[in-house]
């Protein structure tokens, strides 16, 4: 182990923030100037790789724990950045940015959010590799926290990788039915398996990285910083459960299958009970899939169907905010035109 390099502060918080801001703003300048999406997600994913490698080299602690935690982050970053770049190159553009790509402040706001996401979620590895932790010594690798963190990360990474690959192949296959949600592989057990896997990845990295503080290493400041890095998996969960993850997928998906079955808009009273003859079975197929498939935690459909509704809406996080009822849009339109 060499001597760690102190840069701005002993936790590497300032240098990683400055690098992230510079990297993301460079990406924004290119994306805004040329009005394309091909580097947007790649810039986010590759930024994680850059921070992990930078802090590992600056910290000069090449013990097993630091290397594994840094490599885990870099492997996750390579996969997510590479997959999203491949996907956008295949499709030509990212529909998520259609409404904001040409609006400077809206598009800039997305990139500011990406700065916050990268910097906050990288904190466990940033702090682990910093002089505040490496200077004070660490317990030997192999603690319960080390092993548990590795197991959690591996399960999460495999889940996220397999689920993304399954969905991509399904959508690319001309034989995949268009009138039903994907229900093959992990998607038969969870409506959002990549999100479940990503959440596990960051809980695994934090559990592995916090081992020095859980086993007497470092001073009180270092312990507080490592425990404070818990914000990483918590931020990931909040983002995916209440921000740009599940909420942006659930209602639009329900609306899409409903409109496939009922392409002609009805009145709010018709939609609530909808006695019209459906054009196809898309809406019925979606309702069956939703009723038997866990929103996040993978489990057999037969088991999920048998669980009480209160358990699904609390412990299993199938929250009411994700539900979409036919007629909601019509009701809003009617109320909006009432004098």
mmCIF file of C-alpha atoms in Angstrom:
data_model
loop_
_atom_site.group_PDB
_atom_site.id
_atom_site.type_symbol
_atom_site.label_atom_id
_atom_site.label_comp_id
_atom_site.label_asym_id
_atom_site.label_seq_id
_atom_site.Cartn_x
_atom_site.Cartn_y
_atom_site.Cartn_z
ATOM 1 C CA UNK A 1 0.000 0.000 0.000
ATOM 2 C CA UNK A 2 1.400 3.405 -1.016
ATOM 3 C CA UNK A 3 0.770 6.762 0.578
ATOM 4 C CA UNK A 4 -2.729 8.091 -0.170
ATOM 5 C CA UNK A 5 -2.988 11.452 -1.922
ATOM 6 C CA UNK A 6 -4.929 14.129 -0.059
ATOM 7 C CA UNK A 7 -6.978 16.196 -2.486
ATOM 8 C CA UNK A 8 -9.072 19.093 -1.134
ATOM 9 C CA UNK A 9 -10.509 17.036 1.736
ATOM 10 C CA UNK A 10 -9.720 13.730 3.439
ATOM 11 C CA UNK A 11 -12.933 12.046 2.248
ATOM 12 C CA UNK A 12 -12.519 12.813 -1.495
ATOM 13 C CA UNK A 13 -15.942 14.466 -1.494
ATOM 14 C CA UNK A 14 -14.812 17.695 -3.159
ATOM 15 C CA UNK A 15 -12.646 16.186 -5.894
ATOM 16 C CA UNK A 16 -15.296 13.632 -6.873
ATOM 17 C CA UNK A 17 -17.952 16.359 -6.996
ATOM 18 C CA UNK A 18 -15.766 18.608 -9.158
ATOM 19 C CA UNK A 19 -14.911 15.760 -11.537
ATOM 20 C CA UNK A 20 -18.571 14.775 -11.798
ATOM 21 C CA UNK A 21 -19.727 18.341 -12.472
ATOM 22 C CA UNK A 22 -17.066 18.849 -15.161
ATOM 23 C CA UNK A 23 -17.770 15.492 -16.819
ATOM 24 C CA UNK A 24 -21.540 15.887 -16.844
ATOM 25 C CA UNK A 25 -21.513 19.487 -18.036
ATOM 26 C CA UNK A 26 -19.226 18.450 -20.897
ATOM 27 C CA UNK A 27 -21.735 15.756 -21.814
ATOM 28 C CA UNK A 28 -24.606 18.250 -21.587
ATOM 29 C CA UNK A 29 -22.788 20.700 -23.875
ATOM 30 C CA UNK A 30 -22.370 18.008 -26.542
ATOM 31 C CA UNK A 31 -25.903 16.616 -26.192
ATOM 32 C CA UNK A 32 -27.498 20.079 -26.270
ATOM 33 C CA UNK A 33 -25.393 21.345 -29.174
ATOM 34 C CA UNK A 34 -26.072 18.348 -31.403
ATOM 35 C CA UNK A 35 -29.554 17.571 -29.996
ATOM 36 C CA UNK A 36 -29.063 13.850 -29.588
ATOM 37 C CA UNK A 37 -29.339 11.269 -26.822
ATOM 38 C CA UNK A 38 -26.586 8.842 -27.681
ATOM 39 C CA UNK A 39 -24.219 9.918 -24.912
ATOM 40 C CA UNK A 40 -26.689 10.887 -22.176
ATOM 41 C CA UNK A 41 -26.961 7.586 -20.309
ATOM 42 C CA UNK A 42 -23.447 6.552 -21.289
ATOM 43 C CA UNK A 43 -22.080 9.707 -19.640
ATOM 44 C CA UNK A 44 -23.912 8.852 -16.436
ATOM 45 C CA UNK A 45 -22.753 5.234 -16.288
ATOM 46 C CA UNK A 46 -19.157 5.938 -17.282
ATOM 47 C CA UNK A 47 -18.919 8.661 -14.613
ATOM 48 C CA UNK A 48 -19.313 5.951 -11.934
ATOM 49 C CA UNK A 49 -16.392 4.059 -13.458
ATOM 50 C CA UNK A 50 -14.273 7.211 -13.489
ATOM 51 C CA UNK A 51 -14.912 7.995 -9.799
ATOM 52 C CA UNK A 52 -14.199 4.445 -8.645
ATOM 53 C CA UNK A 53 -10.927 4.259 -10.562
ATOM 54 C CA UNK A 54 -9.860 7.785 -9.558
ATOM 55 C CA UNK A 55 -10.440 7.282 -5.820
ATOM 56 C CA UNK A 56 -8.817 3.842 -5.821
ATOM 57 C CA UNK A 57 -5.663 5.230 -7.455
ATOM 58 C CA UNK A 58 -5.565 8.331 -5.253
ATOM 59 C CA UNK A 59 -6.139 6.333 -2.069
ATOM 60 C CA UNK A 60 -3.344 3.869 -2.887
ATOM 61 C CA UNK A 61 -4.986 1.159 -0.775
ATOM 62 C CA UNK A 62 -5.063 -1.960 -2.918
ATOM 63 C CA UNK A 63 -6.300 -4.321 -0.233
ATOM 64 C CA UNK A 64 -8.936 -6.898 -1.172
ATOM 65 C CA UNK A 65 -11.890 -4.894 0.183
ATOM 66 C CA UNK A 66 -11.019 -1.696 -1.679
ATOM 67 C CA UNK A 67 -10.289 -3.494 -4.918
ATOM 68 C CA UNK A 68 -13.461 -5.597 -4.809
ATOM 69 C CA UNK A 69 -15.725 -2.660 -3.920
ATOM 70 C CA UNK A 70 -14.153 -0.509 -6.655
ATOM 71 C CA UNK A 71 -14.287 -3.295 -9.238
ATOM 72 C CA UNK A 72 -17.927 -4.025 -8.365
ATOM 73 C CA UNK A 73 -18.787 -0.394 -9.033
ATOM 74 C CA UNK A 74 -16.768 -0.342 -12.253
ATOM 75 C CA UNK A 75 -18.307 -3.597 -13.509
ATOM 76 C CA UNK A 76 -21.794 -2.258 -12.775
ATOM 77 C CA UNK A 77 -20.918 0.990 -14.559
ATOM 78 C CA UNK A 78 -19.476 -0.749 -17.640
ATOM 79 C CA UNK A 79 -22.538 -2.946 -17.999
ATOM 80 C CA UNK A 80 -25.136 -0.209 -17.555
ATOM 81 C CA UNK A 81 -23.277 2.325 -19.719
ATOM 82 C CA UNK A 82 -22.556 -0.221 -22.440
ATOM 83 C CA UNK A 83 -26.074 -1.637 -22.476
ATOM 84 C CA UNK A 84 -27.778 1.764 -22.593
ATOM 85 C CA UNK A 85 -25.402 2.982 -25.317
ATOM 86 C CA UNK A 86 -26.053 -0.154 -27.381
ATOM 87 C CA UNK A 87 -29.814 0.249 -26.903
ATOM 88 C CA UNK A 88 -29.934 3.901 -27.947
ATOM 89 C CA UNK A 89 -27.708 3.212 -30.963
ATOM 90 C CA UNK A 90 -30.090 0.425 -31.943
ATOM 91 C CA UNK A 91 -33.251 2.508 -31.524
ATOM 92 C CA UNK A 92 -31.780 5.810 -32.750
ATOM 93 C CA UNK A 93 -33.064 7.970 -29.901
ATOM 94 C CA UNK A 94 -34.391 7.919 -26.352
ATOM 95 C CA UNK A 95 -38.107 8.729 -26.166
ATOM 96 C CA UNK A 96 -37.741 9.926 -22.565
ATOM 97 C CA UNK A 97 -36.131 13.134 -23.811
ATOM 98 C CA UNK A 98 -38.615 14.004 -26.556
ATOM 99 C CA UNK A 99 -40.365 16.628 -24.413
ATOM 100 C CA UNK A 100 -37.230 18.217 -22.941
ATOM 101 C CA UNK A 101 -34.467 17.814 -25.526
ATOM 102 C CA UNK A 102 -35.176 21.167 -27.195
ATOM 103 C CA UNK A 103 -35.816 23.086 -23.937
ATOM 104 C CA UNK A 104 -32.532 24.311 -22.496
ATOM 105 C CA UNK A 105 -33.456 24.526 -18.818
ATOM 106 C CA UNK A 106 -35.485 21.312 -18.753
ATOM 107 C CA UNK A 107 -32.689 19.398 -20.465
ATOM 108 C CA UNK A 108 -30.097 21.064 -18.245
ATOM 109 C CA UNK A 109 -32.157 20.098 -15.196
ATOM 110 C CA UNK A 110 -31.917 16.445 -16.177
ATOM 111 C CA UNK A 111 -28.114 16.689 -16.315
ATOM 112 C CA UNK A 112 -27.994 18.423 -12.925
ATOM 113 C CA UNK A 113 -30.028 15.532 -11.560
ATOM 114 C CA UNK A 114 -27.531 13.131 -13.123
ATOM 115 C CA UNK A 115 -24.694 14.950 -11.309
ATOM 116 C CA UNK A 116 -26.480 14.455 -7.998
ATOM 117 C CA UNK A 117 -27.253 10.795 -8.787
ATOM 118 C CA UNK A 118 -23.675 9.854 -9.707
ATOM 119 C CA UNK A 119 -21.994 11.683 -6.839
ATOM 120 C CA UNK A 120 -24.382 10.539 -4.088
ATOM 121 C CA UNK A 121 -24.645 6.913 -5.165
ATOM 122 C CA UNK A 122 -20.842 6.584 -5.485
ATOM 123 C CA UNK A 123 -20.282 7.702 -1.883
ATOM 124 C CA UNK A 124 -19.659 4.263 -0.285
ATOM 125 C CA UNK A 125 -16.674 3.579 -2.543
ATOM 126 C CA UNK A 126 -15.516 7.202 -2.506
ATOM 127 C CA UNK A 127 -15.307 7.229 1.296
ATOM 128 C CA UNK A 128 -13.846 3.701 1.517
ATOM 129 C CA UNK A 129 -10.960 4.673 -0.783
ATOM 130 C CA UNK A 130 -10.314 8.010 0.949
ATOM 131 C CA UNK A 131 -7.401 8.775 3.323
ATOM 132 C CA UNK A 132 -9.889 9.155 6.187
ATOM 133 C CA UNK A 133 -10.401 5.371 6.077
ATOM 134 C CA UNK A 134 -7.178 4.044 4.524
ATOM 135 C CA UNK A 135 -4.936 6.027 6.938
ATOM 136 C CA UNK A 136 -6.561 4.497 9.986
ATOM 137 C CA UNK A 137 -6.196 0.855 9.017
ATOM 138 C CA UNK A 138 -8.861 -1.694 8.246
ATOM 139 C CA UNK A 139 -9.858 -5.101 9.593
ATOM 140 C CA UNK A 140 -8.687 -8.069 7.550
ATOM 141 C CA UNK A 141 -10.898 -8.885 4.590
ATOM 142 C CA UNK A 142 -13.406 -11.669 5.212
ATOM 143 C CA UNK A 143 -15.717 -10.156 7.821
ATOM 144 C CA UNK A 144 -19.426 -11.017 7.811
ATOM 145 C CA UNK A 145 -20.114 -7.615 6.267
ATOM 146 C CA UNK A 146 -17.663 -8.337 3.433
ATOM 147 C CA UNK A 147 -19.201 -11.707 2.600
ATOM 148 C CA UNK A 148 -22.780 -10.471 2.894
ATOM 149 C CA UNK A 149 -22.052 -7.460 0.704
ATOM 150 C CA UNK A 150 -20.507 -9.632 -2.012
ATOM 151 C CA UNK A 151 -23.460 -12.040 -1.995
ATOM 152 C CA UNK A 152 -26.004 -9.211 -2.198
ATOM 153 C CA UNK A 153 -24.126 -7.481 -5.022
ATOM 154 C CA UNK A 154 -23.716 -10.656 -7.095
ATOM 155 C CA UNK A 155 -27.416 -11.509 -6.801
ATOM 156 C CA UNK A 156 -28.360 -7.945 -7.735
ATOM 157 C CA UNK A 157 -25.960 -7.667 -10.670
ATOM 158 C CA UNK A 158 -27.005 -11.016 -12.147
ATOM 159 C CA UNK A 159 -30.688 -10.129 -11.717
ATOM 160 C CA UNK A 160 -30.318 -6.720 -13.375
ATOM 161 C CA UNK A 161 -28.148 -8.024 -16.222
ATOM 162 C CA UNK A 162 -30.315 -11.043 -17.034
ATOM 163 C CA UNK A 163 -33.550 -9.037 -16.843
ATOM 164 C CA UNK A 164 -32.254 -6.328 -19.195
ATOM 165 C CA UNK A 165 -31.053 -8.937 -21.682
ATOM 166 C CA UNK A 166 -34.346 -10.856 -21.534
ATOM 167 C CA UNK A 167 -36.415 -7.742 -22.188
ATOM 168 C CA UNK A 168 -34.180 -6.561 -25.030
ATOM 169 C CA UNK A 169 -34.393 -9.940 -26.773
ATOM 170 C CA UNK A 170 -38.146 -10.075 -26.209
ATOM 171 C CA UNK A 171 -38.717 -6.636 -27.747
ATOM 172 C CA UNK A 172 -36.444 -7.395 -30.699
ATOM 173 C CA UNK A 173 -38.173 -10.693 -31.520
ATOM 174 C CA UNK A 174 -40.841 -10.425 -34.244
ATOM 175 C CA UNK A 175 -42.653 -13.359 -32.613
ATOM 176 C CA UNK A 176 -43.237 -11.594 -29.283
ATOM 177 C CA UNK A 177 -46.950 -10.854 -28.794
ATOM 178 C CA UNK A 178 -47.739 -7.147 -28.747
ATOM 179 C CA UNK A 179 -50.967 -7.515 -26.772
ATOM 180 C CA UNK A 180 -49.421 -8.709 -23.513
ATOM 181 C CA UNK A 181 -46.615 -7.593 -21.185
ATOM 182 C CA UNK A 182 -43.328 -9.452 -21.180
ATOM 183 C CA UNK A 183 -43.809 -12.491 -18.953
ATOM 184 C CA UNK A 184 -40.744 -14.588 -19.697
ATOM 185 C CA UNK A 185 -37.816 -15.335 -17.416
ATOM 186 C CA UNK A 186 -37.480 -12.988 -14.462
ATOM 187 C CA UNK A 187 -40.309 -10.854 -15.862
ATOM 188 C CA UNK A 188 -42.752 -13.633 -15.007
ATOM 189 C CA UNK A 189 -41.853 -13.138 -11.337
ATOM 190 C CA UNK A 190 -41.412 -9.354 -11.163
ATOM 191 C CA UNK A 191 -42.760 -6.393 -13.125
ATOM 192 C CA UNK A 192 -39.471 -4.514 -12.618
ATOM 193 C CA UNK A 193 -36.612 -6.989 -12.037
ATOM 194 C CA UNK A 194 -33.851 -4.594 -13.237
ATOM 195 C CA UNK A 195 -34.845 -2.091 -10.542
ATOM 196 C CA UNK A 196 -34.817 -4.825 -7.904
ATOM 197 C CA UNK A 197 -31.345 -5.873 -9.060
ATOM 198 C CA UNK A 198 -30.016 -2.320 -9.066
ATOM 199 C CA UNK A 199 -31.264 -1.718 -5.527
ATOM 200 C CA UNK A 200 -29.505 -4.895 -4.372
ATOM 201 C CA UNK A 201 -26.259 -3.852 -6.093
ATOM 202 C CA UNK A 202 -26.028 -0.634 -4.103
ATOM 203 C CA UNK A 203 -27.006 -2.259 -0.820
ATOM 204 C CA UNK A 204 -24.275 -4.817 -1.504
ATOM 205 C CA UNK A 205 -21.626 -2.187 -2.231
ATOM 206 C CA UNK A 206 -22.511 -0.217 0.901
ATOM 207 C CA UNK A 207 -22.526 -3.367 3.075
ATOM 208 C CA UNK A 208 -19.070 -4.303 1.766
ATOM 209 C CA UNK A 209 -17.664 -0.774 2.019
ATOM 210 C CA UNK A 210 -18.852 -0.116 5.570
ATOM 211 C CA UNK A 211 -16.997 -3.107 7.022
ATOM 212 C CA UNK A 212 -14.083 -1.022 8.491
ATOM 213 C CA UNK A 213 -16.466 1.057 10.592
ATOM 214 C CA UNK A 214 -18.501 -1.942 11.720
ATOM 215 C CA UNK A 215 -15.353 -3.676 12.976
ATOM 216 C CA UNK A 216 -13.546 -0.895 14.808
ATOM 217 C CA UNK A 217 -11.551 0.697 12.011
ATOM 218 C CA UNK A 218 -11.080 4.461 11.617
ATOM 219 C CA UNK A 219 -11.871 7.398 13.865
ATOM 220 C CA UNK A 220 -15.311 8.777 14.675
ATOM 221 C CA UNK A 221 -15.277 11.031 11.605
ATOM 222 C CA UNK A 222 -14.494 8.167 9.254
ATOM 223 C CA UNK A 223 -17.160 5.991 10.872
ATOM 224 C CA UNK A 224 -19.733 8.756 10.536
ATOM 225 C CA UNK A 225 -18.826 9.239 6.880
ATOM 226 C CA UNK A 226 -19.097 5.527 6.107
ATOM 227 C CA UNK A 227 -22.395 5.181 7.933
ATOM 228 C CA UNK A 228 -23.596 8.380 6.262
ATOM 229 C CA UNK A 229 -22.875 6.789 2.883
ATOM 230 C CA UNK A 230 -26.041 4.785 3.596
ATOM 231 C CA UNK A 231 -27.635 7.608 1.623
ATOM 232 C CA UNK A 232 -26.420 5.773 -1.511
ATOM 233 C CA UNK A 233 -28.739 2.730 -1.411
ATOM 234 C CA UNK A 234 -31.517 4.812 0.160
ATOM 235 C CA UNK A 235 -31.273 7.417 -2.614
ATOM 236 C CA UNK A 236 -31.347 4.627 -5.187
ATOM 237 C CA UNK A 237 -34.491 3.147 -3.653
ATOM 238 C CA UNK A 238 -36.232 6.533 -3.435
ATOM 239 C CA UNK A 239 -35.298 7.382 -7.026
ATOM 240 C CA UNK A 240 -36.503 4.060 -8.437
ATOM 241 C CA UNK A 241 -39.639 3.741 -6.291
ATOM 242 C CA UNK A 242 -40.811 7.352 -6.291
ATOM 243 C CA UNK A 243 -38.946 9.144 -9.072
ATOM 244 C CA UNK A 244 -37.678 8.094 -12.482
ATOM 245 C CA UNK A 245 -38.196 4.346 -12.032
ATOM 246 C CA UNK A 246 -41.440 2.550 -11.253
ATOM 247 C CA UNK A 247 -43.784 5.600 -11.393
ATOM 248 C CA UNK A 248 -42.703 6.484 -14.941
ATOM 249 C CA UNK A 249 -43.345 2.918 -16.112
ATOM 250 C CA UNK A 250 -46.467 1.635 -14.351
ATOM 251 C CA UNK A 251 -49.187 4.092 -15.389
ATOM 252 C CA UNK A 252 -47.969 4.603 -18.981
ATOM 253 C CA UNK A 253 -47.840 0.809 -19.413
ATOM 254 C CA UNK A 254 -51.401 0.407 -18.134
ATOM 255 C CA UNK A 255 -52.594 3.218 -20.401
ATOM 256 C CA UNK A 256 -50.896 1.671 -23.424
ATOM 257 C CA UNK A 257 -52.596 -1.703 -23.033
ATOM 258 C CA UNK A 258 -55.953 -0.097 -22.275
ATOM 259 C CA UNK A 259 -55.759 1.992 -25.433
ATOM 260 C CA UNK A 260 -54.835 -1.063 -27.451
ATOM 261 C CA UNK A 261 -58.126 -2.648 -26.379
ATOM 262 C CA UNK A 262 -60.140 0.581 -26.482
ATOM 263 C CA UNK A 263 -58.605 2.758 -29.210
ATOM 264 C CA UNK A 264 -61.637 5.076 -29.287
ATOM 265 C CA UNK A 265 -61.880 7.266 -26.177
ATOM 266 C CA UNK A 266 -65.063 6.880 -24.179
ATOM 267 C CA UNK A 267 -66.708 9.077 -21.589
ATOM 268 C CA UNK A 268 -65.550 8.925 -17.979
ATOM 269 C CA UNK A 269 -68.618 6.868 -16.996
ATOM 270 C CA UNK A 270 -67.997 4.423 -19.831
ATOM 271 C CA UNK A 271 -64.346 4.046 -18.950
ATOM 272 C CA UNK A 272 -64.990 3.368 -15.282
ATOM 273 C CA UNK A 273 -67.077 0.299 -15.994
ATOM 274 C CA UNK A 274 -66.238 0.041 -19.685
ATOM 275 C CA UNK A 275 -69.007 -2.082 -21.162
ATOM 276 C CA UNK A 276 -67.700 -1.481 -24.674
ATOM 277 C CA UNK A 277 -66.451 -4.444 -26.658
ATOM 278 C CA UNK A 278 -62.631 -4.449 -26.578
ATOM 279 C CA UNK A 279 -60.743 -4.549 -29.871
ATOM 280 C CA UNK A 280 -58.433 -7.239 -28.479
ATOM 281 C CA UNK A 281 -57.362 -8.900 -25.232
ATOM 282 C CA UNK A 282 -54.492 -6.503 -24.434
ATOM 283 C CA UNK A 283 -56.164 -4.822 -21.440
ATOM 284 C CA UNK A 284 -57.406 -8.133 -20.016
ATOM 285 C CA UNK A 285 -53.935 -9.655 -20.445
ATOM 286 C CA UNK A 286 -52.355 -6.728 -18.620
ATOM 287 C CA UNK A 287 -54.796 -6.962 -15.719
ATOM 288 C CA UNK A 288 -54.048 -10.667 -15.310
ATOM 289 C CA UNK A 289 -50.305 -10.021 -15.437
ATOM 290 C CA UNK A 290 -50.535 -7.207 -12.897
ATOM 291 C CA UNK A 291 -52.655 -9.258 -10.504
ATOM 292 C CA UNK A 292 -50.249 -12.189 -10.449
ATOM 293 C CA UNK A 293 -46.845 -10.493 -10.745
ATOM 294 C CA UNK A 294 -44.980 -8.782 -7.918
ATOM 295 C CA UNK A 295 -44.075 -5.189 -8.651
ATOM 296 C CA UNK A 296 -40.473 -5.488 -7.451
ATOM 297 C CA UNK A 297 -39.384 -8.503 -5.371
ATOM 298 C CA UNK A 298 -39.344 -11.598 -7.640
ATOM 299 C CA UNK A 299 -41.642 -14.395 -6.524
ATOM 300 C CA UNK A 300 -43.723 -17.146 -8.166
ATOM 301 C CA UNK A 301 -47.032 -15.843 -9.573
ATOM 302 C CA UNK A 302 -49.017 -18.479 -7.673
ATOM 303 C CA UNK A 303 -47.556 -17.253 -4.392
ATOM 304 C CA UNK A 304 -48.114 -13.591 -5.197
ATOM 305 C CA UNK A 305 -51.750 -14.170 -6.192
ATOM 306 C CA UNK A 306 -52.423 -15.864 -2.852
ATOM 307 C CA UNK A 307 -51.063 -13.020 -0.725
ATOM 308 C CA UNK A 308 -53.498 -10.571 0.903
ATOM 309 C CA UNK A 309 -53.853 -7.157 -0.713
ATOM 310 C CA UNK A 310 -52.631 -5.239 2.352
ATOM 311 C CA UNK A 311 -49.344 -7.163 2.281
ATOM 312 C CA UNK A 312 -48.835 -6.411 -1.413
ATOM 313 C CA UNK A 313 -49.493 -2.694 -0.879
ATOM 314 C CA UNK A 314 -47.167 -2.362 2.115
ATOM 315 C CA UNK A 315 -44.325 -4.841 2.491
ATOM 316 C CA UNK A 316 -44.120 -5.653 -1.232
ATOM 317 C CA UNK A 317 -44.435 -1.962 -2.198
ATOM 318 C CA UNK A 318 -47.242 -2.249 -4.772
ATOM 319 C CA UNK A 319 -48.336 1.232 -3.735
ATOM 320 C CA UNK A 320 -51.665 2.842 -4.700
ATOM 321 C CA UNK A 321 -49.738 5.658 -6.411
ATOM 322 C CA UNK A 322 -48.759 3.210 -9.169
ATOM 323 C CA UNK A 323 -52.342 2.295 -10.071
ATOM 324 C CA UNK A 324 -54.081 3.676 -13.121
ATOM 325 C CA UNK A 325 -57.852 3.455 -13.476
ATOM 326 C CA UNK A 326 -59.563 3.856 -16.864
ATOM 327 C CA UNK A 327 -61.389 7.153 -16.976
ATOM 328 C CA UNK A 328 -58.892 9.139 -14.895
ATOM 329 C CA UNK A 329 -57.864 11.307 -17.823
ATOM 330 C CA UNK A 330 -61.457 11.933 -18.884
ATOM 331 C CA UNK A 331 -62.428 12.886 -15.352
ATOM 332 C CA UNK A 332 -59.530 15.339 -15.170
ATOM 333 C CA UNK A 333 -60.467 16.826 -18.532
ATOM 334 C CA UNK A 334 -64.113 17.196 -17.527
ATOM 335 C CA UNK A 335 -63.239 18.800 -14.187
ATOM 336 C CA UNK A 336 -60.814 21.117 -15.928
ATOM 337 C CA UNK A 337 -63.509 22.438 -18.258
ATOM 338 C CA UNK A 338 -66.071 22.993 -15.527
ATOM 339 C CA UNK A 339 -66.810 26.655 -14.857
#
